[in-house]
Backbone as a ProteinNet text record, in pm:
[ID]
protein_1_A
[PRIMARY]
XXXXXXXXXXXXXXXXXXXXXXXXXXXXXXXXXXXXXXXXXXXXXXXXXXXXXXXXXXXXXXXXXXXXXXXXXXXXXXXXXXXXXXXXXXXXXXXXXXXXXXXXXXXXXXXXXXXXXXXXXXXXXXXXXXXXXXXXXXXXXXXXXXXXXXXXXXXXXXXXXXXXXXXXXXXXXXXXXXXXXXXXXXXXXXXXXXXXXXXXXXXXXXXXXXXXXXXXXXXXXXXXXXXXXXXXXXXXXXXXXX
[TERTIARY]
81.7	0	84.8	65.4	153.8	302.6	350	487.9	562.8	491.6	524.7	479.5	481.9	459.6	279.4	214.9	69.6	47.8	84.2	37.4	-69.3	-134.3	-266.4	-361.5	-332.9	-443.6	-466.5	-362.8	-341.6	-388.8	-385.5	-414.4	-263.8	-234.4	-359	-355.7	-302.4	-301.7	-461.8	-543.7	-699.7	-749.4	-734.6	-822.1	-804.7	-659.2	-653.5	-738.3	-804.1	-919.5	-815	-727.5	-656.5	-699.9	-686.2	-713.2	-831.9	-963.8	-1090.3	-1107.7	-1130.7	-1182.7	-1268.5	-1349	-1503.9	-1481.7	-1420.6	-1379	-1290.5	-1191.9	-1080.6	-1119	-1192.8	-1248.6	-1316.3	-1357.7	-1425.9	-1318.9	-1211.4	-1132.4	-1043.2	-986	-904	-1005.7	-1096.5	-1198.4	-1198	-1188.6	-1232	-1032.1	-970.6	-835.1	-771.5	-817.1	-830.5	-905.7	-1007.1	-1065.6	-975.8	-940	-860.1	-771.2	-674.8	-550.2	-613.9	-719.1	-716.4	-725.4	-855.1	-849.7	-735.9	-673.2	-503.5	-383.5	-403.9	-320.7	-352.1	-236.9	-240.5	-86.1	-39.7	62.1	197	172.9	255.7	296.4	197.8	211.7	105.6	178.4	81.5	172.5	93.1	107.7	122.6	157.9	140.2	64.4	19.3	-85.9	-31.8	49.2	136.5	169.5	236.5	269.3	83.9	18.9	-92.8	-198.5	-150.6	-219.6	-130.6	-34.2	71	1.8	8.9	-58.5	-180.9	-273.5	-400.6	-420.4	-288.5	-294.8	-231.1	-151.5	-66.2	-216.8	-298.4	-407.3	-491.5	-507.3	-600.3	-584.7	-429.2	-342.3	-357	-356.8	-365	-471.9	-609.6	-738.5	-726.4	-721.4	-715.6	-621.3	-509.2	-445.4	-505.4	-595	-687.6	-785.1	-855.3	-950.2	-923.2	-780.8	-770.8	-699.2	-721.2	-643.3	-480	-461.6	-311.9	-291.9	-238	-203	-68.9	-76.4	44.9	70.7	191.7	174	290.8	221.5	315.9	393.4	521.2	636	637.4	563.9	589.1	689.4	731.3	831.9	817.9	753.4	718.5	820.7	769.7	850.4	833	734.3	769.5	668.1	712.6	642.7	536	480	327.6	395.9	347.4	419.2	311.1	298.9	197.9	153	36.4	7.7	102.4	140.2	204.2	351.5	382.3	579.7	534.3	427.7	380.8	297.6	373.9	405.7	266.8	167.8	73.5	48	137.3	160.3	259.7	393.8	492.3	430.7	353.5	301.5	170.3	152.4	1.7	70.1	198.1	255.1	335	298.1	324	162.4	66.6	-66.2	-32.7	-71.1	-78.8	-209.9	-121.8	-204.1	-278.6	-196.6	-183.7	-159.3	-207.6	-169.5	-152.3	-127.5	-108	-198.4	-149.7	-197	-360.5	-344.6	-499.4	-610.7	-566.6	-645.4	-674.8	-581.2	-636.7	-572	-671	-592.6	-675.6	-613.1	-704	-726.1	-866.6	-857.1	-840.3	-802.5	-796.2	-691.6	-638.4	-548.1	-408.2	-320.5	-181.6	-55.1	7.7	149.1	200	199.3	263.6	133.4	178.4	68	89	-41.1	-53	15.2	41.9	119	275.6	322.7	465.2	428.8	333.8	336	339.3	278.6	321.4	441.1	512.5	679.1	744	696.3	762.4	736.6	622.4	589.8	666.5	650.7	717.4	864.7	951.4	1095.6	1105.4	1028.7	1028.7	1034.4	963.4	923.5	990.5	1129.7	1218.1	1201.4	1114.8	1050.5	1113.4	1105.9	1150.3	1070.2	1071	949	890.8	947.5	859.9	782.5	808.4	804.1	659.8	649.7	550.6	455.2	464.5	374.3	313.6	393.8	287	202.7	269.3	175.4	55	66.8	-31.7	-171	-78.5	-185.9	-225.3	-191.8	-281.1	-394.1	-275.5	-398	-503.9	-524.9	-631.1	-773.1	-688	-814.2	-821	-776.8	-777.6	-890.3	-922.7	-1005.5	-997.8	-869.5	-810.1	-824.7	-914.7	-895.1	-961.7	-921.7	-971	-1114.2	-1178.4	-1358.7	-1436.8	-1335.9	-1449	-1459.7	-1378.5	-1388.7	-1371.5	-1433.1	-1402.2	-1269.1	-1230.5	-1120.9	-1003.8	-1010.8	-865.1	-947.9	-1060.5	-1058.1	-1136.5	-1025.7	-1081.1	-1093	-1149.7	-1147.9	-1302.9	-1377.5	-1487.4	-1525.6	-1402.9	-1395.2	-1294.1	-1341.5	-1284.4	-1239.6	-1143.2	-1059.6	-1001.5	-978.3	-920.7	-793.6	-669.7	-538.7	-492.7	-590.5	-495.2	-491.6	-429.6	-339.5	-452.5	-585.6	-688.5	-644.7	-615.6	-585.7	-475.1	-408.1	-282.7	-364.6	-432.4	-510.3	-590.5	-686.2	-786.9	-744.2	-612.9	-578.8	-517.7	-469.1	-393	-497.5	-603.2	-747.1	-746.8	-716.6	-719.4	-895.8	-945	-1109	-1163	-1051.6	-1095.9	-1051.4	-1146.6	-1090	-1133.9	-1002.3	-1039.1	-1058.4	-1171.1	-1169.7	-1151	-1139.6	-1156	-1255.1	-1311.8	-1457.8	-1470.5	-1385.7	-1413.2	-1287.3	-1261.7	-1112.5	-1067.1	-1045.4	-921.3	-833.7	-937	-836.8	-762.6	-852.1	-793.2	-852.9	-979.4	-1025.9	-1078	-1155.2	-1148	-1201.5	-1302.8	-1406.4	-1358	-1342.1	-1280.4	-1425.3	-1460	-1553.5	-1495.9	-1600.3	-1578.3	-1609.9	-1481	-1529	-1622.7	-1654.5	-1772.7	-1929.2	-1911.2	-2084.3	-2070.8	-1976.2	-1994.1	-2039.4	-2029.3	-2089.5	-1956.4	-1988.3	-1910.8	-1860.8	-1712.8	-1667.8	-1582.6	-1483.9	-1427	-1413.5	-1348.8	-1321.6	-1188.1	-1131.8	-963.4	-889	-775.1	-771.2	-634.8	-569.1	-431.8	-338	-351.2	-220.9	-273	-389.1	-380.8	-324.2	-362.6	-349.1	-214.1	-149.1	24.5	100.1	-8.7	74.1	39.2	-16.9	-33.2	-40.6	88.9	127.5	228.4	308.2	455.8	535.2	624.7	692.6	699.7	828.8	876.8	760.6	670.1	594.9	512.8	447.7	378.2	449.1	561.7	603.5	673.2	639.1	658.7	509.6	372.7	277.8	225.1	281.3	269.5	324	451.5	479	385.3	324.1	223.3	80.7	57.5	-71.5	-4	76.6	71	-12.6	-77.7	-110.1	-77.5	102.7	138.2	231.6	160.5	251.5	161.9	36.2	-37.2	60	132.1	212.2	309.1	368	482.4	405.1	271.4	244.9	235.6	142.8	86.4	283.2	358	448	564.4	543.6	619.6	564.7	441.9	330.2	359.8	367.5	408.2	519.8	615	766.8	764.3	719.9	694.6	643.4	469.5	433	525.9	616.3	666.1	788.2	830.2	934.9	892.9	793.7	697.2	687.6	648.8	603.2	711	868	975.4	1043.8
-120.8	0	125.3	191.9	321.5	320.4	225.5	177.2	127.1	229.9	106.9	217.3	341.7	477.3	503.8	457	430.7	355.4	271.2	178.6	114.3	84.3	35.7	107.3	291.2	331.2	306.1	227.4	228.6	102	87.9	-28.8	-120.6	-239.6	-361.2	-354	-347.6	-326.1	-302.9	-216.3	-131	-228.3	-363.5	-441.4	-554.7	-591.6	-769.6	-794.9	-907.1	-1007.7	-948.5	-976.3	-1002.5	-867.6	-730	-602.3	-549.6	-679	-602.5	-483.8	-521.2	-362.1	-303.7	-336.6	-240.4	-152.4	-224.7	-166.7	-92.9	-119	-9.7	111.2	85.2	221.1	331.5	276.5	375.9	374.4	355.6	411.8	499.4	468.4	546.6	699.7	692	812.7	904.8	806.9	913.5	962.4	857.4	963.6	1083.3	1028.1	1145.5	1278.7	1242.5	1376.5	1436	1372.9	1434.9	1521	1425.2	1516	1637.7	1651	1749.3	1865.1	1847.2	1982.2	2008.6	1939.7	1938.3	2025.3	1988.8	2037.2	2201.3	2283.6	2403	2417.5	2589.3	2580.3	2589.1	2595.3	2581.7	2419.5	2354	2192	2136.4	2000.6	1893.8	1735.1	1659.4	1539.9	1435.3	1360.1	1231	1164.1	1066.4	982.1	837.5	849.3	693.9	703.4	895	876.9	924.7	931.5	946.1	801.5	716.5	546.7	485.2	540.8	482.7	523.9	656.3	727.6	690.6	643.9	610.3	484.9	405.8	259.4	287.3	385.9	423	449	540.5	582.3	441	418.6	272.3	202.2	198.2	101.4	177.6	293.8	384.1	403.7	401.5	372.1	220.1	130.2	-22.9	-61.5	34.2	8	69.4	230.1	263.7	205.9	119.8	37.6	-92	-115.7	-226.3	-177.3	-22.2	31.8	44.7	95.1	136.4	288	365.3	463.2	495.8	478.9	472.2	591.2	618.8	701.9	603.1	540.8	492.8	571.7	535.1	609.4	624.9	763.4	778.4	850	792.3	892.8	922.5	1057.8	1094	1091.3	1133.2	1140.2	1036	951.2	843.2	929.7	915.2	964.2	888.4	939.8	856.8	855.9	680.7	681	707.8	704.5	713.4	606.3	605.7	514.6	489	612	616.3	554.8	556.3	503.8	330.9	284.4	147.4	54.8	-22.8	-156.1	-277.1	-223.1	-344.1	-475.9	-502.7	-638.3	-721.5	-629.9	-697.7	-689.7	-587.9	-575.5	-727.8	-735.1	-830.4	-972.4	-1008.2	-1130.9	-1124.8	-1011.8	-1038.6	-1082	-1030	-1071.1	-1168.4	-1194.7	-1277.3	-1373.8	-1510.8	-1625.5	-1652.3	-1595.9	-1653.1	-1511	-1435.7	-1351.5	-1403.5	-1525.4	-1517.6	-1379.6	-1291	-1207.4	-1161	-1168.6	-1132.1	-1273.7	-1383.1	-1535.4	-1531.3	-1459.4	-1494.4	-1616.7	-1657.1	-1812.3	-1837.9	-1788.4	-1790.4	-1908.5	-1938	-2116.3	-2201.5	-2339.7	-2459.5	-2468.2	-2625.2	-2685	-2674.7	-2664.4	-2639.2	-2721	-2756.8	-2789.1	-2746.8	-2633.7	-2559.6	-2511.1	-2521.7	-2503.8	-2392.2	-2381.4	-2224.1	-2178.5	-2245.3	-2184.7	-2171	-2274.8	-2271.7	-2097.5	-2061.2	-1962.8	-1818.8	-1846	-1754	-1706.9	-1844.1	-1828.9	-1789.1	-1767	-1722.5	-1603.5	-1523.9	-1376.8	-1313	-1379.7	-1306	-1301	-1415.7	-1399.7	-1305.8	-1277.4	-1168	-1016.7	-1016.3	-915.7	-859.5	-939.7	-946.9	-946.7	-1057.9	-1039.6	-1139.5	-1154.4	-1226.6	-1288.2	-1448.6	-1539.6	-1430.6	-1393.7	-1342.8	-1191.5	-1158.6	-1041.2	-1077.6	-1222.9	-1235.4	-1305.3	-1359.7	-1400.6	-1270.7	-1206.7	-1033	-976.2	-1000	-884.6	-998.1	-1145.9	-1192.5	-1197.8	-1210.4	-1161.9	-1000.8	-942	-856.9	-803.2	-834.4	-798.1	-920.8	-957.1	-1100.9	-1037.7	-983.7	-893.7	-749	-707	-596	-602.4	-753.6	-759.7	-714.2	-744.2	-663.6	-826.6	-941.5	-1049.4	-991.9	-1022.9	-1051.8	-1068	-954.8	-964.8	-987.3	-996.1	-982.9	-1149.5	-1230.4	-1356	-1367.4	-1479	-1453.1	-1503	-1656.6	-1727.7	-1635.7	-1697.5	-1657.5	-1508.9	-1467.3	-1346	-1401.5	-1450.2	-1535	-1431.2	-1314.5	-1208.2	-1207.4	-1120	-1115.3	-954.1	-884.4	-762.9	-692.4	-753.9	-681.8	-604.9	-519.3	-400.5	-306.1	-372.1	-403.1	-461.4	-386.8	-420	-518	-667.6	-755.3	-843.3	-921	-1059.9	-1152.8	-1121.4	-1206.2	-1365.1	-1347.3	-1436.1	-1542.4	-1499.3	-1648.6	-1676.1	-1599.3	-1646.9	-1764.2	-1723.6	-1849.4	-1939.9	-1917	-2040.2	-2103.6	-2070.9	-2201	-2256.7	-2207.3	-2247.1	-2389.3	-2461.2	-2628.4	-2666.7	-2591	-2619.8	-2666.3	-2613	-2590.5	-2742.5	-2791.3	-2907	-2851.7	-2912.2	-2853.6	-2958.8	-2920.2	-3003.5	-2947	-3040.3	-2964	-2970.3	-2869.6	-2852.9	-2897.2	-2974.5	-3066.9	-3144.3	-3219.6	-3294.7	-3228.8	-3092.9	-2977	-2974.4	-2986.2	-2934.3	-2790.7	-2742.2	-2544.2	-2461.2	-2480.8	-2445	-2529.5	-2432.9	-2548.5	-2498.6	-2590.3	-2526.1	-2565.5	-2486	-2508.7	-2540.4	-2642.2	-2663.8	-2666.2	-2595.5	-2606.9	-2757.2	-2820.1	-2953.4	-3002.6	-2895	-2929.4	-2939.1	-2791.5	-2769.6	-2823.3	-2875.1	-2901.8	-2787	-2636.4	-2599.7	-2465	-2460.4	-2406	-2280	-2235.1	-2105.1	-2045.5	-2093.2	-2044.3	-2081.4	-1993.1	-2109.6	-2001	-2134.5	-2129.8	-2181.7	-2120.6	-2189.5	-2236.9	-2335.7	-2358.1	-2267.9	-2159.6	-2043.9	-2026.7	-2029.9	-2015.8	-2121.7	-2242.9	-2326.9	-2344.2	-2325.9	-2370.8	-2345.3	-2170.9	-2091.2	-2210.3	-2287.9	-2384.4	-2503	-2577.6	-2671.8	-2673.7	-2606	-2571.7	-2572	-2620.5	-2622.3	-2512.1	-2414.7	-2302	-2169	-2236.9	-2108.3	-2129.1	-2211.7	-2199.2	-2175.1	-2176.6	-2089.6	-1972.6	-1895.4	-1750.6	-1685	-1806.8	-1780.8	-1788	-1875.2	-1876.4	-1771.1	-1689	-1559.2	-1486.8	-1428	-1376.2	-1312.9	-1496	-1513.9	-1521.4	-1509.3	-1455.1	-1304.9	-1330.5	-1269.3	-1102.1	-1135.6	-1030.7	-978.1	-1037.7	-970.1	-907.2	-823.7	-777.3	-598.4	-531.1	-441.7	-480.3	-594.3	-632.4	-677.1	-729.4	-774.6	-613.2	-555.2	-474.7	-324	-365.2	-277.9	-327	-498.6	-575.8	-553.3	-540.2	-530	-399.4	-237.3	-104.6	-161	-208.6	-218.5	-257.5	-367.1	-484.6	-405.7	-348.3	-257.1	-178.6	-89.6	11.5	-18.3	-107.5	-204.5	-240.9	-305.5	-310.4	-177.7	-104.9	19.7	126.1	127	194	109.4
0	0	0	106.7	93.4	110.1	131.5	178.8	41.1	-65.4	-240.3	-325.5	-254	-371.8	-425.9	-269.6	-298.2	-428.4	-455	-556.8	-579.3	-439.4	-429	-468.4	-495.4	-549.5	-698.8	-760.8	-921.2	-989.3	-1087.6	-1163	-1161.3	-1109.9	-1135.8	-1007	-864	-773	-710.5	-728.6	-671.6	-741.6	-839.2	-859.4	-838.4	-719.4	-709.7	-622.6	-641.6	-533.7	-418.5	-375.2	-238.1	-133.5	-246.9	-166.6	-141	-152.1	-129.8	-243.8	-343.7	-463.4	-434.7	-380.1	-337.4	-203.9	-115.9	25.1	-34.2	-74.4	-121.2	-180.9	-272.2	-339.8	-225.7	-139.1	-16.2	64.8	99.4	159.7	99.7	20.7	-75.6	-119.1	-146.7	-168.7	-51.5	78.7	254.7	228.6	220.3	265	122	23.3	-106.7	-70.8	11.1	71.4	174	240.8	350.4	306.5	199.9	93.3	83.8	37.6	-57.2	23.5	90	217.7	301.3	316	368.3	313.6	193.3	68.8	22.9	35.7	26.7	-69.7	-124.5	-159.7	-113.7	11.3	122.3	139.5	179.1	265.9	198.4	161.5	118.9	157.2	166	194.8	78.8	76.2	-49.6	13.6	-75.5	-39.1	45.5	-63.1	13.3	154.7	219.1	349.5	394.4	392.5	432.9	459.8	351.6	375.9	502.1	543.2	633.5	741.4	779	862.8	899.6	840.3	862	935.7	871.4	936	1104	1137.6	1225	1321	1280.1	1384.8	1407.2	1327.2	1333	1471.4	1479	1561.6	1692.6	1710.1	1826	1856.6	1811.2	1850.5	1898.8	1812.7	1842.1	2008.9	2025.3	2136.8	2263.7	2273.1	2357.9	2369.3	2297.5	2345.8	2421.5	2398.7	2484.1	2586.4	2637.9	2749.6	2779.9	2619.3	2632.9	2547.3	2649.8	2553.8	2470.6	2323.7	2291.6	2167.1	2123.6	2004.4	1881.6	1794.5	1665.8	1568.2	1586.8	1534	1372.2	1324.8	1173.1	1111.1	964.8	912.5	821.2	768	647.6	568.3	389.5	299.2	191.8	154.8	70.1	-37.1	-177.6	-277.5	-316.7	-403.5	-489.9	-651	-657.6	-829	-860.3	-1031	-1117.7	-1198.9	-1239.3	-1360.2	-1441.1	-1515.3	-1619.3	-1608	-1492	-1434.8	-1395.6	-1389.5	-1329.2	-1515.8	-1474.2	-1574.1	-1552.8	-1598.5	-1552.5	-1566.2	-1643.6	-1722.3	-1594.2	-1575.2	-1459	-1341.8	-1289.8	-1210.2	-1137.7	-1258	-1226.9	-1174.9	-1246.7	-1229.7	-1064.6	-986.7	-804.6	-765.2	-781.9	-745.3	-610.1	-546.8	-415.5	-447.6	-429.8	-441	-293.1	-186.6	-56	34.1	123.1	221.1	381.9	424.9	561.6	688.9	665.7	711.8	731.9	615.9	605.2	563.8	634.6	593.4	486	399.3	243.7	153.7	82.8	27.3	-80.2	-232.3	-373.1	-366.9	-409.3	-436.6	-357	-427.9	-362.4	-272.2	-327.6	-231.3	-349.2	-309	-412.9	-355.5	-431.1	-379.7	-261.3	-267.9	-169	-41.5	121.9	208.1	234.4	315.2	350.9	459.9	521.5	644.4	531.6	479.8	413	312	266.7	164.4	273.7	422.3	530.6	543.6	584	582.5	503.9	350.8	276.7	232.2	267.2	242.9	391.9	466.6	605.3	593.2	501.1	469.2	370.8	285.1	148.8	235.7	361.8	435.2	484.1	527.8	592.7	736.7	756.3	887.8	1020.3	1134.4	1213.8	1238.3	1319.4	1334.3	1448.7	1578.1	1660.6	1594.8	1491.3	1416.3	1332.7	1258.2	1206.9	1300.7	1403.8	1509.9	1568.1	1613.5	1677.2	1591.5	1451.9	1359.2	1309.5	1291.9	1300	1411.4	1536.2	1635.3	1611.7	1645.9	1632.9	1526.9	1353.3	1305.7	1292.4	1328.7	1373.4	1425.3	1557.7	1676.7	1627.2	1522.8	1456.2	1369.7	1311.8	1222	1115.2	1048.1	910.8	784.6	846.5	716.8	574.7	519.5	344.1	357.9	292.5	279.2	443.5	525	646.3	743.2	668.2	702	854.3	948.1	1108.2	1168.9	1013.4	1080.2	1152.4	1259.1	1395.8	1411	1417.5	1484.7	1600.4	1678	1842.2	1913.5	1940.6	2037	2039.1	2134.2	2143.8	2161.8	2121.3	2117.1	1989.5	1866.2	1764.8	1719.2	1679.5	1704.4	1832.1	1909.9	2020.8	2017.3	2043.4	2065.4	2132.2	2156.5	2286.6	2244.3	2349.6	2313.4	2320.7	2294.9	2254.6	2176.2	2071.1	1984	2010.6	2080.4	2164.6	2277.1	2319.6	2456.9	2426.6	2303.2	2301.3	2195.5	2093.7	2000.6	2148.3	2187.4	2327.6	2417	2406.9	2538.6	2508.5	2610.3	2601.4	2643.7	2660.7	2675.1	2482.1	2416.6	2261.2	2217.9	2133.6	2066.6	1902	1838.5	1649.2	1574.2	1462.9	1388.3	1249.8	1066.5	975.5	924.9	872.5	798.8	719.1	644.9	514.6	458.9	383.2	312.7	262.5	249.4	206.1	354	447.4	557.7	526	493.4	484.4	610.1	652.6	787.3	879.8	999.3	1131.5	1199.5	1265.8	1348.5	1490.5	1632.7	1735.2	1820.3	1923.8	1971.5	2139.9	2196.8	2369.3	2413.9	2496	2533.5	2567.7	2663.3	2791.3	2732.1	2657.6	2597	2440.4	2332.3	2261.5	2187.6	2198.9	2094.4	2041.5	1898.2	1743.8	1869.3	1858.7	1957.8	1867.7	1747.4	1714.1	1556.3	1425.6	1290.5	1324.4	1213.8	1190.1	1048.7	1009.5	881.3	904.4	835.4	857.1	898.5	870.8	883.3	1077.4	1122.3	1226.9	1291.2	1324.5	1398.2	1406.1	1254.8	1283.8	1393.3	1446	1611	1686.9	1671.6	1814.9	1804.1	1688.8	1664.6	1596.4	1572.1	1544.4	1657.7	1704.7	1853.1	1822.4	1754.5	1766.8	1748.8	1672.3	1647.8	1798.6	1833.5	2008.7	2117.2	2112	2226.3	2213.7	2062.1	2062.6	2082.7	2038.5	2109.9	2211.6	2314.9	2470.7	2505.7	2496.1	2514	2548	2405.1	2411.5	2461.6	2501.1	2562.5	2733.4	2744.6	2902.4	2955	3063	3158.2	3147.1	3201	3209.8	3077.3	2965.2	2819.3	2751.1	2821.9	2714.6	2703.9	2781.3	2681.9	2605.8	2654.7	2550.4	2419.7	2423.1	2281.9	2200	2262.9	2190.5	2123.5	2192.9	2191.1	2073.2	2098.7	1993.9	1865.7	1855.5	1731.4	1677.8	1756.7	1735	1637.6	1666.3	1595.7	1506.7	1492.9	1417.5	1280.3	1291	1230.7	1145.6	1210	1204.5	1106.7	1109.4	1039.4	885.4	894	749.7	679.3	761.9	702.3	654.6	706.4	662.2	598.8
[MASK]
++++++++++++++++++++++++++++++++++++++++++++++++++++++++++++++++++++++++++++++++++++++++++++++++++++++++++++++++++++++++++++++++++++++++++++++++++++++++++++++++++++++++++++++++++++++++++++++++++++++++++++++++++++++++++++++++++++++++++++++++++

């Protein structure tokens, strides 16, 4: 998005399945308004550092509701390309088959799994395992999936900054099952009452059946790590975004 010369407002980018096209178009329209009344001949903003910014407040509302006050570290300056400098042909051939992040997963079942296509957008990212475990939790309980889907948004307070999501993928009251012979999602059931509490898709569950990846999520889901999550997530963020 803005971290790529606002590209997402351009073609082919504003039309892959992966970025929501319809949602996008109404957001991109509310912060185009903002530009503009902003924009004088004095001071103006780009758009690209302005989509950054937006995600930056998001995160600072999302962290006061779960009772933290914080301020996310921005650094202006990134330009806006153009249509005309952007290659739509090379462009189309990055498209995302698979987002981890956002439980997105074109299609079927493929060679390659979804958690493995995680690991490999988070190494492209240049990301650290505990680096892509925070930013998965949170944006989880952020409620940032692809079209709105619920898988792993285990919180019961949605856009809300907390360590919701290691709390209840680790709840041993939860037993999982898969929703069908793809084994791509998973319905989590309470032992006791037997009834539907959570869905999940492979990229989730891996946090809590991967040795290494569950105990960067037991971290997490401690007690006393809800500022360290939410502070690891600030960085983490912040890292992506410069």
């Amino acid at each position: 998005g803005g971290a790529n010369g606002a590209r997402i407002m351009l073609e082919p980018q504003k039309n892959w399945k992966v970025n929501n096209p319809k949602k996008l178009a109404k957001i991109l329209k509310q912060l185009s308004n903002i530009k503009n009344r902003f924009d004088t001949k004095k001071k103006s903003v780009s758009m690209a550092d302005l989509i950054v910014l937006a995600g930056n407040v998001g995160i600072e509302i999302a962290a006061k509701r779960a009772g933290h006050k914080v301020n996310v570290p921005f650094s202006p300056g990134r330009g806006d390309a153009r249509q005309d400098q952007t290659d739509i042909h090379s462009f189309n051939l990055l498209e995302p088959q698979a987002d981890g992040f956002r439980n997105y997963l074109n299609g079927g079942v493929s060679m390659v799994s979804a958690e493995e296509k995680l690991i490999d957008k988070a190494q492209l990212m240049g990301l650290t395992a505990p680096e892509m475990t925070v930013l998965i939790g949170g944006m989880r309980v952020l409620d940032t999936n692809y079209n709105n889907v619920k898988h792993g948004v285990f919180t019961n307070k949605p856009g809300a900054l907390t360590n919701d999501y290691f709390v209840n993928l680790l709840d041993m009251n939860i037993t999982w099952k898969e929703e069908d012979n793809t084994e791509q999602t998973f319905v989590g059931k309470n032992r006791k009452t037997q009834k539907n509490t959570w869905k999940a898709t492979r990229v989730d569950l891996i946090f809590g059946s991967n040795s290494q990846l569950r105990a960067l999520a037991e971290v997490y889901a401690c007690e006393d790590s809800k500022s360290k999550f939410v502070k690891d997530f600030i960085s983490a963020w912040v890292k992506v975004m410069n």
